[in-house]
Coordinates of N, CA and C in Angstrom, one line a residue:
X15 N 68.7 -25.7 48.8 CA 69.2 -24.7 47.8 C 70.5 -25.2 47.2
X16 N 70.6 -25.3 45.9 CA 71.8 -25.8 45.3 C 72.9 -24.7 45.2
X17 N 74.1 -25.1 45.0 CA 75.2 -24.2 44.9 C 75.1 -23.5 43.6
X18 N 75.3 -22.2 43.6 CA 75.4 -21.4 42.3 C 76.8 -21.5 41.7
X19 N 76.9 -21.6 40.4 CA 78.2 -21.6 39.8 C 78.9 -20.2 39.9
X20 N 80.2 -20.2 39.7 CA 80.9 -19.0 39.8 C 80.4 -18.0 38.8
X21 N 80.0 -18.4 37.6 CA 79.5 -17.5 36.5 C 78.1 -16.9 37.0
X22 N 77.3 -17.7 37.6 CA 76.0 -17.2 38.1 C 76.2 -16.2 39.2
X23 N 77.2 -16.4 40.1 CA 77.4 -15.4 41.1 C 77.9 -14.1 40.6
X24 N 78.8 -14.1 39.5 CA 79.3 -12.9 38.9 C 78.1 -12.2 38.2
X25 N 77.3 -12.9 37.5 CA 76.1 -12.3 36.9 C 75.2 -11.7 37.9
X26 N 75.1 -12.3 39.0 CA 74.2 -11.8 40.1 C 74.6 -10.4 40.6
X27 N 75.9 -10.1 40.4 CA 76.4 -8.8 41.0 C 75.7 -7.6 40.3
X28 N 75.4 -7.7 39.0 CA 74.8 -6.5 38.4 C 73.4 -6.8 37.7
X29 N 73.1 -8.1 37.5 CA 71.9 -8.4 36.7 C 70.8 -8.9 37.7
X30 N 69.5 -8.5 37.4 CA 68.4 -9.0 38.0 C 67.4 -9.5 37.0
X31 N 67.0 -10.7 37.0 CA 66.1 -11.3 36.0 C 66.6 -11.0 34.5
X32 N 67.9 -11.1 34.3 CA 68.4 -10.9 33.0 C 68.6 -9.5 32.5
X33 N 68.2 -8.5 33.3 CA 68.4 -7.1 33.0 C 69.4 -6.5 34.0
X34 N 70.0 -5.5 33.5 CA 70.9 -4.7 34.4 C 70.1 -4.0 35.4
X35 N 70.5 -4.2 36.7 CA 69.8 -3.5 37.8 C 70.5 -2.1 38.0
X36 N 69.8 -1.0 37.9 CA 70.4 0.3 38.1 C 71.0 0.4 39.5
X37 N 70.3 -0.1 40.5 CA 70.7 0.0 41.9 C 72.0 -0.8 42.1
X38 N 72.1 -2.0 41.5 CA 73.3 -2.8 41.6 C 74.4 -2.2 40.9
X39 N 74.1 -1.6 39.7 CA 75.2 -1.0 38.9 C 75.8 0.2 39.7
X40 N 74.9 1.0 40.3 CA 75.4 2.1 41.1 C 76.2 1.6 42.3
X41 N 75.8 0.6 42.9 CA 76.5 0.0 44.0 C 77.9 -0.5 43.6
X42 N 78.0 -1.1 42.5 CA 79.3 -1.6 41.9 C 80.2 -0.4 41.6
X43 N 79.6 0.7 41.0 CA 80.4 1.9 40.7 C 80.9 2.6 41.9
X44 N 80.1 2.6 43.0 CA 80.5 3.2 44.2 C 81.7 2.4 44.8
X45 N 81.6 1.1 44.8 CA 82.6 0.2 45.2 C 83.9 0.5 44.5
X46 N 83.8 0.6 43.2 CA 85.0 0.9 42.3 C 85.6 2.2 42.7
X47 N 84.8 3.2 42.9 CA 85.3 4.6 43.3 C 86.0 4.5 44.7
X48 N 85.5 3.8 45.6 CA 86.1 3.6 46.9 C 87.5 2.9 46.7
X49 N 87.5 1.9 45.9 CA 88.8 1.2 45.6 C 89.8 2.1 45.0
X50 N 89.4 2.8 43.9 CA 90.3 3.7 43.2 C 90.8 4.9 44.1
X51 N 89.9 5.4 45.0 CA 90.3 6.4 45.9 C 91.4 5.9 46.9
X52 N 91.2 4.7 47.3 CA 92.2 4.1 48.2 C 93.5 3.9 47.5
X53 N 93.4 3.5 46.2 CA 94.7 3.3 45.5 C 95.4 4.7 45.3
X54 N 94.7 5.7 45.1 CA 95.3 7.0 44.8 C 95.8 7.7 46.1
X55 N 95.1 7.6 47.2 CA 95.4 8.4 48.3 C 96.1 7.6 49.4
X56 N 95.7 6.4 49.7 CA 96.2 5.6 50.8 C 97.4 4.8 50.5
X57 N 97.4 4.0 49.4 CA 98.4 3.0 49.1 C 99.8 3.7 48.9
X58 N 99.9 4.8 48.0 CA 101.2 5.3 47.8 C 101.9 5.9 49.1
X59 N 101.1 6.5 50.0 CA 101.7 7.0 51.2 C 102.2 5.9 52.1
X60 N 101.4 4.8 52.2 CA 101.8 3.7 53.0 C 103.0 2.9 52.4
X61 N 103.1 2.9 51.1 CA 104.2 2.3 50.5 C 105.5 3.0 50.8
X62 N 105.5 4.3 50.9 CA 106.7 5.1 51.2 C 107.1 4.8 52.7
X63 N 106.1 4.4 53.5 CA 106.4 4.2 54.9 C 107.0 2.8 55.2
X64 N 106.8 1.9 54.3 CA 107.4 0.6 54.5 C 106.5 -0.5 54.0
X65 N 107.0 -1.8 54.1 CA 106.2 -2.9 53.6 C 105.0 -3.2 54.5
X66 N 105.2 -3.2 55.8 CA 104.2 -3.6 56.7 C 103.0 -2.6 56.7
X67 N 103.3 -1.3 56.7 CA 102.1 -0.3 56.6 C 101.4 -0.5 55.2
X68 N 102.1 -0.9 54.2 CA 101.5 -1.1 52.9 C 100.5 -2.2 53.0
X69 N 100.9 -3.4 53.5 CA 100.1 -4.5 53.6 C 98.9 -4.3 54.5
X70 N 99.1 -3.6 55.6 CA 98.0 -3.2 56.5 C 97.0 -2.4 55.8
X71 N 97.5 -1.4 55.1 CA 96.6 -0.5 54.3 C 95.8 -1.2 53.2
X72 N 96.5 -2.1 52.5 CA 95.9 -2.9 51.4 C 94.8 -3.8 52.0
X73 N 95.1 -4.4 53.2 CA 94.1 -5.2 53.9 C 92.9 -4.4 54.3
X74 N 93.1 -3.2 54.8 CA 92.0 -2.3 55.2 C 91.2 -1.9 54.0
X75 N 91.8 -1.6 52.9 CA 91.1 -1.3 51.7 C 90.2 -2.5 51.2
X76 N 90.7 -3.7 51.3 CA 90.0 -4.9 51.0 C 88.8 -5.0 51.9
X77 N 89.0 -4.8 53.2 CA 87.9 -4.9 54.2 C 86.8 -3.9 53.9
X78 N 87.2 -2.7 53.5 CA 86.2 -1.7 53.2 C 85.3 -2.1 52.1
X79 N 85.8 -2.7 51.0 CA 85.0 -3.2 49.9 C 84.1 -4.4 50.4
X80 N 84.7 -5.3 51.2 CA 83.8 -6.4 51.6 C 82.7 -5.9 52.5
X81 N 83.0 -5.0 53.4 CA 81.9 -4.4 54.3 C 80.9 -3.7 53.5
X82 N 81.3 -2.9 52.5 CA 80.4 -2.2 51.6 C 79.5 -3.1 50.9
X83 N 80.1 -4.2 50.3 CA 79.3 -5.2 49.6 C 78.3 -5.9 50.5
X84 N 78.7 -6.2 51.7 CA 77.8 -6.9 52.7 C 76.6 -5.9 53.1
X85 N 76.9 -4.6 53.2 CA 75.9 -3.7 53.6 C 74.9 -3.6 52.4
X86 N 75.4 -3.5 51.2 CA 74.5 -3.4 50.0 C 73.7 -4.7 49.9
X87 N 74.2 -5.9 50.1 CA 73.5 -7.1 50.0 C 72.4 -7.1 51.1
X88 N 72.8 -6.7 52.3 CA 71.8 -6.7 53.4 C 70.7 -5.8 53.2
X89 N 71.0 -4.6 52.7 CA 69.9 -3.6 52.4 C 69.0 -4.1 51.3
X90 N 69.6 -4.7 50.3 CA 68.8 -5.3 49.2 C 67.9 -6.4 49.7
X91 N 68.4 -7.2 50.6 CA 67.6 -8.3 51.2 C 66.4 -7.7 52.0
X92 N 66.7 -6.7 52.8 CA 65.6 -6.1 53.6 C 64.6 -5.4 52.7
X93 N 65.0 -4.8 51.7 CA 64.0 -4.2 50.7 C 63.1 -5.2 50.1
X94 N 63.7 -6.3 49.7 CA 62.9 -7.4 49.1 C 62.0 -8.0 50.1
X95 N 62.5 -8.2 51.3 CA 61.7 -8.9 52.3 C 60.4 -8.0 52.7
X96 N 60.6 -6.7 52.9 CA 59.6 -5.9 53.4 C 58.7 -5.3 52.2
X97 N 59.1 -5.4 51.0 CA 58.3 -4.9 49.9 C 57.3 -5.9 49.4
X98 N 57.3 -7.1 49.9 CA 56.3 -8.1 49.5 C 55.1 -8.0 50.3

């Protein structure tokens, strides 16, 4: 299997066979909502507490998005595998 270019990986986030996938689009929107909620509620309070709590909170927010993305990819893989 050849390596995909950066552009192909970005297009794979929302598009399936050249069309926008509603499931992927909803997944991306939920990820953005999680990120924005973290920015609004967690980051400002941790920033008032100091630099170290801010970086810990920012790292946790990043991990939340990565874990969410991995879960979405895994569920998509399972759906494709068992739907055939």
